[in-house]
Short mmCIF file of C-alpha atoms in Angstrom, two decimals:
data_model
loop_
_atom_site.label_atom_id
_atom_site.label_comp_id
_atom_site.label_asym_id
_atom_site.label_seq_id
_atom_site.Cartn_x
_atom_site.Cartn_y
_atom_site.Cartn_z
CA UNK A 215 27.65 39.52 8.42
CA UNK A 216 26.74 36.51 9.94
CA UNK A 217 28.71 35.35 13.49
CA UNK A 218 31.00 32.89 11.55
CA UNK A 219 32.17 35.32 9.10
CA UNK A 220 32.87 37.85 11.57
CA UNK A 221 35.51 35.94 13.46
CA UNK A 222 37.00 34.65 10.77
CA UNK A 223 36.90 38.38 9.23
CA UNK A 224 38.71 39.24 13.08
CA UNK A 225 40.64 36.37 13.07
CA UNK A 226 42.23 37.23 9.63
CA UNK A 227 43.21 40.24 10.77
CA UNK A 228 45.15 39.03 13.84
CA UNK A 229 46.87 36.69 11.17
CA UNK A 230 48.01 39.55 8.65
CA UNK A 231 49.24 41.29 11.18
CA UNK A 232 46.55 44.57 11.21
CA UNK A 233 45.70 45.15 14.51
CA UNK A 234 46.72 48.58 15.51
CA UNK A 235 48.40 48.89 18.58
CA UNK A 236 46.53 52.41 19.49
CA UNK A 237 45.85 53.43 23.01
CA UNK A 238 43.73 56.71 23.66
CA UNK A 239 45.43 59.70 22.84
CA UNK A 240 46.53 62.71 24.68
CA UNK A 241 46.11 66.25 23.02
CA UNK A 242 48.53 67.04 19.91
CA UNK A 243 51.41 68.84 21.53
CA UNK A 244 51.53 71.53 19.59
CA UNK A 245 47.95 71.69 19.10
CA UNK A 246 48.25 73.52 22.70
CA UNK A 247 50.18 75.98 21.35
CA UNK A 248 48.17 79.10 19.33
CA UNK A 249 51.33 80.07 17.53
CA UNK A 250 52.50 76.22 16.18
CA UNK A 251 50.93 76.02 12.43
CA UNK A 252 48.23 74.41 12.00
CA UNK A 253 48.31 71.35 8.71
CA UNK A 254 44.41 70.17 7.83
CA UNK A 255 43.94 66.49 6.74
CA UNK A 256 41.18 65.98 4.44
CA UNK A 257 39.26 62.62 3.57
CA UNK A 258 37.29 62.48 0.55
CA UNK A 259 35.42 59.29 0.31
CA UNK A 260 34.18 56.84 -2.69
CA UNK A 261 31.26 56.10 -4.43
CA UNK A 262 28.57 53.61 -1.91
CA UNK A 263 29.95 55.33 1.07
CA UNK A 264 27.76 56.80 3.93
CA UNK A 265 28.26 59.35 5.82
CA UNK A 266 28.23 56.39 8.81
CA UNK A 267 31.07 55.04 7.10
CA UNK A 268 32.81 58.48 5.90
CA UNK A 269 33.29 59.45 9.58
CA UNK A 270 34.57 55.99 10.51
CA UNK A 271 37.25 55.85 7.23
CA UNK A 272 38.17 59.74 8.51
CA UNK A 273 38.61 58.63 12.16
CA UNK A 274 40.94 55.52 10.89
CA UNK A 275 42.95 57.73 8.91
CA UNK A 276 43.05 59.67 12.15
CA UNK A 277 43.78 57.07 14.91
CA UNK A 278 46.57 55.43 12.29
CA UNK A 279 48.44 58.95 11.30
CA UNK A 280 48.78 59.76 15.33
CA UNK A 281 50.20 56.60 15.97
CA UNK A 282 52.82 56.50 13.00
CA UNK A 283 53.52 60.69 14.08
CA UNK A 284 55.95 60.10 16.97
CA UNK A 285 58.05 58.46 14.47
CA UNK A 286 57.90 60.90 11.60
CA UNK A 287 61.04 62.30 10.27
CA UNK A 288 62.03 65.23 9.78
CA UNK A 289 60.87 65.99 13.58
CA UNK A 290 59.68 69.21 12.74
CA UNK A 291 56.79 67.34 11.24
CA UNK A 292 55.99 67.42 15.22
CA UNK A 293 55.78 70.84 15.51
CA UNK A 294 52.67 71.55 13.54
CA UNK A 295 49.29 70.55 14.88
CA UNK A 296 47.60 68.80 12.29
CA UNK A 297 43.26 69.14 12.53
CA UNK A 298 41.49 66.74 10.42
CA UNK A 299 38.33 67.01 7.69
CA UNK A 300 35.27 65.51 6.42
CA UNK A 301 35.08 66.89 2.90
CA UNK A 302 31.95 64.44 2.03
CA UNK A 303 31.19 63.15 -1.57
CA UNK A 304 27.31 62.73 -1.64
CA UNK A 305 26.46 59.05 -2.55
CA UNK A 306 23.06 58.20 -0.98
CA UNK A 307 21.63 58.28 -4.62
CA UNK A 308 24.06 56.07 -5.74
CA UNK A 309 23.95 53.97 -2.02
CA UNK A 310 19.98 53.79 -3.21
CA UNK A 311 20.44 52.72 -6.60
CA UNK A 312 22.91 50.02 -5.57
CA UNK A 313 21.04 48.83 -2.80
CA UNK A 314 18.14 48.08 -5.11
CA UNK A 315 20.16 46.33 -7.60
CA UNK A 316 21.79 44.23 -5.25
CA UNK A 317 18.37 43.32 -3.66
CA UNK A 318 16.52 42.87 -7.56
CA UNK A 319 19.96 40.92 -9.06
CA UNK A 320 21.52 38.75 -5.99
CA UNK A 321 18.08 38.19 -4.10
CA UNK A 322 19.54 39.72 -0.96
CA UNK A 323 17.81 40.98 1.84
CA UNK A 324 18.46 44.28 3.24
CA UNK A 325 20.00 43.89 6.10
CA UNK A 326 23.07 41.36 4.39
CA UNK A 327 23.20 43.96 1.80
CA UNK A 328 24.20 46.29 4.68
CA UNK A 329 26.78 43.73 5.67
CA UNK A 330 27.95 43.56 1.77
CA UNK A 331 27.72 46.66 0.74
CA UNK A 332 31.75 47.22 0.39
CA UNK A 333 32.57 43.49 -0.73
CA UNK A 334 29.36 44.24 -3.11
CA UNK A 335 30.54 47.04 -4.70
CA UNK A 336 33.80 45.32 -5.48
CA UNK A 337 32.70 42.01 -6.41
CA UNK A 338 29.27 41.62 -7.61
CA UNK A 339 29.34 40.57 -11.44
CA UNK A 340 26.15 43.25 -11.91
CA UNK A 341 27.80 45.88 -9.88
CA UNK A 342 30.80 46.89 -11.25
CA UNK A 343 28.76 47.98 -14.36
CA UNK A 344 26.66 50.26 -11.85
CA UNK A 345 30.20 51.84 -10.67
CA UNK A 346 32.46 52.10 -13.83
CA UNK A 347 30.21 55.70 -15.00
CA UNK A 348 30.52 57.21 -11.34
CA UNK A 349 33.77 55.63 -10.75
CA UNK A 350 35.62 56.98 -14.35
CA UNK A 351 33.94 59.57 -15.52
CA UNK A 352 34.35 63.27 -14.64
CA UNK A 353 31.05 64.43 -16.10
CA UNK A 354 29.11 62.15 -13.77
CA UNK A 355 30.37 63.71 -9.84
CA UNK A 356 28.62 66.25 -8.40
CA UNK A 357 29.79 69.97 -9.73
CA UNK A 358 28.67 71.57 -6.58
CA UNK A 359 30.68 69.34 -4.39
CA UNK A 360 33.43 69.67 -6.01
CA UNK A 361 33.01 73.49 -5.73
CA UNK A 362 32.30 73.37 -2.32
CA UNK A 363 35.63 71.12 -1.91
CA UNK A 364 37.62 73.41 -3.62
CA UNK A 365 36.29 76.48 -1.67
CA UNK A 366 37.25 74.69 1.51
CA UNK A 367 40.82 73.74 1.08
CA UNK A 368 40.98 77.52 -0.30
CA UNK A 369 39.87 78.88 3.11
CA UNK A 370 42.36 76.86 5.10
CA UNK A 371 44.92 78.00 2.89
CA UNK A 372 44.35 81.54 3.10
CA UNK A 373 43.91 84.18 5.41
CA UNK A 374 42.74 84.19 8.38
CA UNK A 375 43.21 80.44 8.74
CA UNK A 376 46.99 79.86 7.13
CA UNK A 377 47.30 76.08 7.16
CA UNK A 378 48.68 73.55 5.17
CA UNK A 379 46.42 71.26 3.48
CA UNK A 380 46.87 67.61 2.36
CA UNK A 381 43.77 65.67 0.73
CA UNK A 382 43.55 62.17 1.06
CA UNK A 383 40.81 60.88 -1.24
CA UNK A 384 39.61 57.26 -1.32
CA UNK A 385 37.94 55.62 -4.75
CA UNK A 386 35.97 58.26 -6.74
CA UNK A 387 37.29 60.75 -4.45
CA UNK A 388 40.19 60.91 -6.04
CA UNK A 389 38.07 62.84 -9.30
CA UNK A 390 36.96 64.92 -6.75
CA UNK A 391 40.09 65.90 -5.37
CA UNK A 392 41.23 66.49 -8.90
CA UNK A 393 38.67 67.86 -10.19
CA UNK A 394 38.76 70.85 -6.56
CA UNK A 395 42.58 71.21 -7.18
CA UNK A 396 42.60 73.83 -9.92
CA UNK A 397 39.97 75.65 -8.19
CA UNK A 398 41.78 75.95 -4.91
CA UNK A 399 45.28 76.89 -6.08
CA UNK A 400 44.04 78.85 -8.77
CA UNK A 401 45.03 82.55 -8.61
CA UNK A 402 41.52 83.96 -8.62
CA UNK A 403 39.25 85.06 -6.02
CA UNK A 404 42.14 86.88 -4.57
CA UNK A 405 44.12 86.30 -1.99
CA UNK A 406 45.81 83.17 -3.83
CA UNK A 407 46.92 80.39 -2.01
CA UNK A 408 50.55 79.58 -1.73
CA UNK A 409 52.20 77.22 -4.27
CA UNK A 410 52.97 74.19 -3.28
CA UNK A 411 50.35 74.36 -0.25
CA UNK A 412 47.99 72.01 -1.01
CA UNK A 413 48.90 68.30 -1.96
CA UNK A 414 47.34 64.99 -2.61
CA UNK A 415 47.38 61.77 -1.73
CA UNK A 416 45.42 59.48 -3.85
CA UNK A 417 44.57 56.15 -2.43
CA UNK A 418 42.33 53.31 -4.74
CA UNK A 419 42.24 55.68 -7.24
CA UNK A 420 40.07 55.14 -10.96
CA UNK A 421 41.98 57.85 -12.25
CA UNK A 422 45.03 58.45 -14.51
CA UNK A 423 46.74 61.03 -12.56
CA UNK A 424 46.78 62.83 -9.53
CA UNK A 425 47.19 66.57 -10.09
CA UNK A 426 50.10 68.80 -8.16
CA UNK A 427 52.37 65.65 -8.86
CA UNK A 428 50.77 63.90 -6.02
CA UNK A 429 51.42 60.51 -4.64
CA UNK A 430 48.73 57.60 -4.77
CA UNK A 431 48.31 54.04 -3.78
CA UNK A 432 46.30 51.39 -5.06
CA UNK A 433 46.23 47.68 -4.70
CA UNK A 434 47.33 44.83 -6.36
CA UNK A 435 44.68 43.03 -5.26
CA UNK A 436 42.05 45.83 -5.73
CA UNK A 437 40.06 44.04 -8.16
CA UNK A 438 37.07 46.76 -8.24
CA UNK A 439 39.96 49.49 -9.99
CA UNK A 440 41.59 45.99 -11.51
CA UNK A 441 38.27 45.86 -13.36
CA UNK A 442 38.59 49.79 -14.57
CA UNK A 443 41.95 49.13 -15.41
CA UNK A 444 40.76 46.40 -18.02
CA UNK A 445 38.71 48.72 -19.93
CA UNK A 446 40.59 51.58 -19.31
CA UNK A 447 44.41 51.19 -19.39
CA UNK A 448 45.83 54.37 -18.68
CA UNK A 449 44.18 53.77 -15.24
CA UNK A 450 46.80 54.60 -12.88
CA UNK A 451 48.81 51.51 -12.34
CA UNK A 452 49.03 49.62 -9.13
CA UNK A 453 51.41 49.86 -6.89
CA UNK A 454 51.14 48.67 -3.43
CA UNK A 455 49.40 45.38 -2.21
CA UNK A 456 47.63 44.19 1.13
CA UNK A 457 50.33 41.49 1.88
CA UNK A 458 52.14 38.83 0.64
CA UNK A 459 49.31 37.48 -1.51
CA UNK A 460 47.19 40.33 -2.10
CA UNK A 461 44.42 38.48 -4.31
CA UNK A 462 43.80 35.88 -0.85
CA UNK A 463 43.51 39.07 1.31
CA UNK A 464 40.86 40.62 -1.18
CA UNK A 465 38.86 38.42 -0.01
CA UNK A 466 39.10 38.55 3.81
CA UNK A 467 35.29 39.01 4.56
CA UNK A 468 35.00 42.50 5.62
CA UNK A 469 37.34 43.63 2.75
CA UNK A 470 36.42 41.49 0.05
CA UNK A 471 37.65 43.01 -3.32
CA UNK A 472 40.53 44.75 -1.83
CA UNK A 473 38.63 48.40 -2.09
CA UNK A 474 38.06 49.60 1.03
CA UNK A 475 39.77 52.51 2.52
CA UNK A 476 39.45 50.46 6.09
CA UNK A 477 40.86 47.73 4.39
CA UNK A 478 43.90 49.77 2.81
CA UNK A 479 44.69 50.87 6.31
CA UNK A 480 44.52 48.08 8.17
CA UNK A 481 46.85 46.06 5.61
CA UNK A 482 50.71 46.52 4.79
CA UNK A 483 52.42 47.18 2.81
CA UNK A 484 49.42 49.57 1.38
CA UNK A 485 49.36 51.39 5.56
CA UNK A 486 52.68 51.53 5.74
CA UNK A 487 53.00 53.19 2.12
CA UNK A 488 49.95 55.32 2.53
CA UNK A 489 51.39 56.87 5.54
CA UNK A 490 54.84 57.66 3.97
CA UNK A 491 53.00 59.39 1.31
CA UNK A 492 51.20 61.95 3.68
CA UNK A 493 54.23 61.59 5.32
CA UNK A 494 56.53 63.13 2.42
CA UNK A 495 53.34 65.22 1.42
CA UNK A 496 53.52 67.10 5.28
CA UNK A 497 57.28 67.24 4.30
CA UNK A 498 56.65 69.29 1.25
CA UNK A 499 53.71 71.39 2.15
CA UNK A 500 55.42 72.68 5.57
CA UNK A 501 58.49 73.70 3.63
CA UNK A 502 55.56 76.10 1.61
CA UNK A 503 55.45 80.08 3.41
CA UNK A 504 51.34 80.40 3.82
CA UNK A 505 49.96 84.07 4.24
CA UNK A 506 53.50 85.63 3.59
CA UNK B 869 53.94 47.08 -13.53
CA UNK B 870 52.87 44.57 -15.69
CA UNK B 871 52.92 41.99 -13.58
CA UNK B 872 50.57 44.40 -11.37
CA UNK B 873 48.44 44.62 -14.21
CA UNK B 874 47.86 40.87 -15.27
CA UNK B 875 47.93 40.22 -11.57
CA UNK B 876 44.57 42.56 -11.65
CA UNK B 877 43.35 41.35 -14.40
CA UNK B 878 43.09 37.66 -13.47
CA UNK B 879 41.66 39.16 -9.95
CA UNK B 880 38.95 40.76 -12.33
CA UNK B 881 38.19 37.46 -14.20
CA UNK B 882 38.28 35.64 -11.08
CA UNK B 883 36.02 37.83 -9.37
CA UNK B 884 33.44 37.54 -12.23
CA UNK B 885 33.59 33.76 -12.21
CA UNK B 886 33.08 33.33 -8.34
CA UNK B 887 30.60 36.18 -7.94
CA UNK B 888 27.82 33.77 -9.89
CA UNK B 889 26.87 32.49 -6.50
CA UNK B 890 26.93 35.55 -4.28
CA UNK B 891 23.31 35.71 -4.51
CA UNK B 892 22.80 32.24 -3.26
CA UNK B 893 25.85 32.96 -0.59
CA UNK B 894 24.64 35.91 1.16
CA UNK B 895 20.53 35.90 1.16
CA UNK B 896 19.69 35.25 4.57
CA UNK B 897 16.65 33.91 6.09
CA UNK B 898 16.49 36.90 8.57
CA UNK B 899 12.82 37.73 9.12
CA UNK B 900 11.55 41.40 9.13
CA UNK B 901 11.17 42.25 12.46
CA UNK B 902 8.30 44.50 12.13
CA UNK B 903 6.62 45.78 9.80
CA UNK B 904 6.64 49.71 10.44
CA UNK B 905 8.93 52.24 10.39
CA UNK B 906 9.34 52.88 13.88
CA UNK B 907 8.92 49.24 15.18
CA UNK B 908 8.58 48.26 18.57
CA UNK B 909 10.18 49.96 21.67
CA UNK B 910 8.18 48.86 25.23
CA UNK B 911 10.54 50.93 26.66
CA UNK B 912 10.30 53.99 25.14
CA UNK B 913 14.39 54.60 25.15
CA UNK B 914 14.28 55.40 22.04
CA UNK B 915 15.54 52.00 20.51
CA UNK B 916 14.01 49.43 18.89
CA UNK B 917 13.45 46.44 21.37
CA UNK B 918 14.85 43.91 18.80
CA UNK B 919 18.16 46.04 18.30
CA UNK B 920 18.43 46.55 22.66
CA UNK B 921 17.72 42.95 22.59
CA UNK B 922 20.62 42.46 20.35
CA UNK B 923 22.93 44.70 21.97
CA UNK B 924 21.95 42.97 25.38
CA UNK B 925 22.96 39.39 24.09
CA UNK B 926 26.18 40.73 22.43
CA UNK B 927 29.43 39.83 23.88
CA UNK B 928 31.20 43.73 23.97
CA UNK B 929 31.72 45.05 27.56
CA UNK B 930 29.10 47.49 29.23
CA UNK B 931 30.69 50.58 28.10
CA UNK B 932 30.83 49.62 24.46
CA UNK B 933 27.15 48.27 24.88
CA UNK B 934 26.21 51.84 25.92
CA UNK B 935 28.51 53.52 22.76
CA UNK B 936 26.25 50.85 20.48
CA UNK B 937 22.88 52.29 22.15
CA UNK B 938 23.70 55.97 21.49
CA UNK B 939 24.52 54.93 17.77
CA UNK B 940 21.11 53.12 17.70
CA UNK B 941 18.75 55.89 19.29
CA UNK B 942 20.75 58.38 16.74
CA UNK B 943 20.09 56.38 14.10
CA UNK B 944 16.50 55.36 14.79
CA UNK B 945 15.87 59.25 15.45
CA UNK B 946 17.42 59.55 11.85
CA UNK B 947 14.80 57.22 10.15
CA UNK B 948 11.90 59.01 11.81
CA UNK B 949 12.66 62.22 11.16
CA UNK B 950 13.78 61.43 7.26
CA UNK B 951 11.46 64.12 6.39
CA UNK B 952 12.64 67.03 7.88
CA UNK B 953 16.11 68.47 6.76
CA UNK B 954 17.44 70.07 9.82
CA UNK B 955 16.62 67.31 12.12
CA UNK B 956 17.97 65.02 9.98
CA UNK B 957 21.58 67.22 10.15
CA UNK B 958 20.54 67.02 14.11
CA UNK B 959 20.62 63.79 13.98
CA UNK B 960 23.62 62.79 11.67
CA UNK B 961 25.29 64.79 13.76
CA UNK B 962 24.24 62.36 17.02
CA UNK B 963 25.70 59.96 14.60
CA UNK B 964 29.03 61.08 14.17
CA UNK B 965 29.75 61.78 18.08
CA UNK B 966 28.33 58.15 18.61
CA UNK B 967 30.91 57.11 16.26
CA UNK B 968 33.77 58.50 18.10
CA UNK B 969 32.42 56.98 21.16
CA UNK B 970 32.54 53.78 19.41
CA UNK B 971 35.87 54.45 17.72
CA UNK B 972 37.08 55.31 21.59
CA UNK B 973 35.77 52.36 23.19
CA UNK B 974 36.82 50.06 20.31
CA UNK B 975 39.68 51.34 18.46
CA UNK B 976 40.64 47.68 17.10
CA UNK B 977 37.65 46.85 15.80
CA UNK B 978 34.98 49.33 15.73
CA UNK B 979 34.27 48.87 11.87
CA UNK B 980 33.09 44.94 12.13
CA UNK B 981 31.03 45.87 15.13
CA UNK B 982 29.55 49.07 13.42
CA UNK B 983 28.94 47.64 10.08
CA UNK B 984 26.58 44.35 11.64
CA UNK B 985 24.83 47.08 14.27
CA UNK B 986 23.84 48.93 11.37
CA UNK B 987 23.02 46.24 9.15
CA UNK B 988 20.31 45.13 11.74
CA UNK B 989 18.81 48.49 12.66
CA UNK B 990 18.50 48.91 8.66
CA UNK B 991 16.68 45.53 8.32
CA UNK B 992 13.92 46.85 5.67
CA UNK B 993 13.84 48.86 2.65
CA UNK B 994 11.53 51.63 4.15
CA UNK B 995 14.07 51.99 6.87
CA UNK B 996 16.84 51.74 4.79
CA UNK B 997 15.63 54.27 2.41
CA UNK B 998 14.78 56.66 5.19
CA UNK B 999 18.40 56.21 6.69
CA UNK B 1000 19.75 57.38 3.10
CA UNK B 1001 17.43 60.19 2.96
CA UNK B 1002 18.52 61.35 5.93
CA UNK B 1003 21.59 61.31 4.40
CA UNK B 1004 21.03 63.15 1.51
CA UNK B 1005 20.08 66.32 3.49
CA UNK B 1006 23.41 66.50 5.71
CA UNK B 1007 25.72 65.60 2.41
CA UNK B 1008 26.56 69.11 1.86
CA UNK B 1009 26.30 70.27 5.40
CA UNK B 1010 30.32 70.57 7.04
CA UNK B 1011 29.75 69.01 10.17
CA UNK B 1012 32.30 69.34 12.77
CA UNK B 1013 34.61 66.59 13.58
CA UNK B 1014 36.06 65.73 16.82
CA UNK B 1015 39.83 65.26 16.93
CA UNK B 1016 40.84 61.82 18.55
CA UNK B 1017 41.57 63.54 22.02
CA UNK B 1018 37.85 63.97 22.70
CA UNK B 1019 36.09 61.18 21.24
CA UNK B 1020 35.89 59.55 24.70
CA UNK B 1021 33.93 62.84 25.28
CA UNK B 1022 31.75 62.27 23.23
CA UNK B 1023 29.90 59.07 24.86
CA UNK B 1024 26.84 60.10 26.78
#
């Protein structure tokens, strides 16, 4: 991103209203307390994202759930102390692959197709065709991460560890999220997980449902899952936006093709909703007995 | 709903029409700045002198400067020890507490300064491709994040 494009891409954001009003936060309140339950927050990234950018969509999710918390109703929601999760989707093949297109197709140089990668992967006419397998299609994500998903949110779940857990997958996380569910509720290895224990909370998602009746978001203006939606229908249908004019905000510069998890939480109505959806998820999952 | 729908749809056709010229848009005249893997670092901190030289002349305040050189060293660490599996989870792991130092210094913004840091360090393809590998041997490792509380901890 060149200097211009940067302000403008900062500037934007001062106009739509998404800078966070964050300060540096104290320790969880009841995250001092051994005996409060504990409620783990997982992020499960998309297709083209590093680990780089995996932490940095985890620690958003982060910094804008603790400053929405204070106001979370019911207030026992502030009772639990709520530890959040990497549960990484491995894309550096894909990254590769994408990279090298981009570079072979568009003629760009490395380093801008650093800057581009996200608007890239949303916007470029010979990238979308690189994404739609990966992005749609069960049979192409990784069975051993999705194993190794599953087998996580089934240890916090169970014995010793007791939590809740809530799953908040971005892009082609959200078949990974589906795909772990059945796995990690299922009755077998024994002990079983609690009903009700583990929920999700879809956001961008390619997919046409979101198992556990789970609650999703995804963008008007996300033209990347607009384009899925045209060849496959029963895509789940939008139903949130990035403002008032959600095409014009897809193309901000740093969240050009309204896809990026950064981009769905820095823009309302899709924080706002996103947020209310964990929100409601915490709701449910703390009225669930763990370990009884 | 449906109005959702055809309002995606025209974003999709619209997107394919304007995207003919993102090639011309976004190539850059950016020169490699050198030719090896490693590059150049006179000062032997462990960053390459064209990325300190870029953190120098940028605008952020000392403390985020400092957050942006712990990022680089982890990162240029990463690329030169692509090869080896357990640095490279060593080294992601640098990566990640860098972050959070970044993330603490600049909550507002961290992503736009993050995403054109990275973009120069990764200026070639061998670098680039090393950075990825390095990658691909911490994907299935579970490495420990640090709640919000303690990011400031984690700057060095």
């Amino acid at each position: 991103m060149n200097g211009v494009s940067l302000k403008l891409s900062l500037f934007l954001a001062l106009v739509l209203g998404a800078t966070p009003s964050w300060g540096q936060f104290s320790p969880q309140a009841a995250c001092q307390s051994e005996a409060a339950p504990r409620t783990a927050i997982y992020y499960v990234n998309g297709v083209t994202t590093t680990l780089d950018e995996a932490r940095l969509n985890g620690g958003k999710l982060e910094l804008e759930f603790l400053t929405r918390l204070p106001s979370m109703t019911p207030a026992s929601l502030q009772s639990s102390c709520y530890l959040f999760f990497l549960n990484y989707n491995p894309t550096s093949g894909a990254v590769k692959d994408f990279t090298e297109a981009g570079q072979q197709r568009l003629g760009i140089n490395p380093s801008d197709m650093w800057r581009k990668l996200e608007t890239l992967a949303s916007l470029g006419p010979t990238m979308v065709s690189l994404l739609q397998g990966p992005m749609t299609q069960a049979n192409q994500i990784d069975q051993a991460a999705v194993q190794r998903h599953a087998e996580a949110y089934r240890a916090q779940m169970t014995s010793p560890l007791c939590r809740r857990v809530v799953v908040v997958p971005h892009s082609q996380g959200n078949l990974y999220a589906n795909a772990a569910y059945d796995a990690a509720v299922g009755p077998s290895p024994a002990p079983a997980p609690a009903a009700g224990a583990l929920k999700i909370v879809g956001v961008a998602t390619p997919d046409t449902a979101v198992k556990g009746n789970g609650r999703y978001r995804t963008s008007t203006g996300d033209l990347l899952i607009g384009a899925i939606n045209v060849v496959l229908p029963s895509t789940l249908d939008a139903n949130t936006n990035w403002g008032p004019n959600p095409i014009l905000t897809s193309f901000t510069p740093l969240y050009s093709g309204g896809h990026s998890f950064m981009g769905y939480l820095s823009f309302d109505d899709s924080r706002s909703q996103i947020l209310s959806d964990i929100q409601s998820s915490l709701s449910e999952v703390n009225a669930v007995a763990v370990c009884q | 709903m449906l109005i959702g729908r055809i309002e995606r749809t025209v974003g999709a056709i619209l997107l394919l029409a304007l995207c003919g010229g993102c090639g011309s848009e976004t190539s850059s005249s950016t020169p490699v700045t050198a030719a090896s893997l490693a590059g150049a670092d006179a000062d032997n901190n462990g960053v390459r002198d064209d990325i300190d030289a870029y953190i120098d002349s940028s605008a952020a305040d000392a403390d985020t400067k400092k957050a942006l050189r712990q990022y680089a060293k982890a990162a240029q660490s990463s690329i030169l020890d692509a090869n080896d599996a357990g640095k490279s989870i060593t080294h992601v792991t640098e990566r990640f507490r860098a972050l959070e130092c970044l993330m603490a210094r600049r909550p507002a913004d961290f992503h736009p300064v993050f995403v054109e840091l990275r973009a120069r360090i990764l200026d070639t393809n061998p670098r680039s491709e090393a950075y990825l590998k390095a990658d691909g041997h911490a994907a299935a490792v579970n490495i420990p994040l640090l709640p919000a509380d303690q990011w400031m901890g984690a700057c060095l």
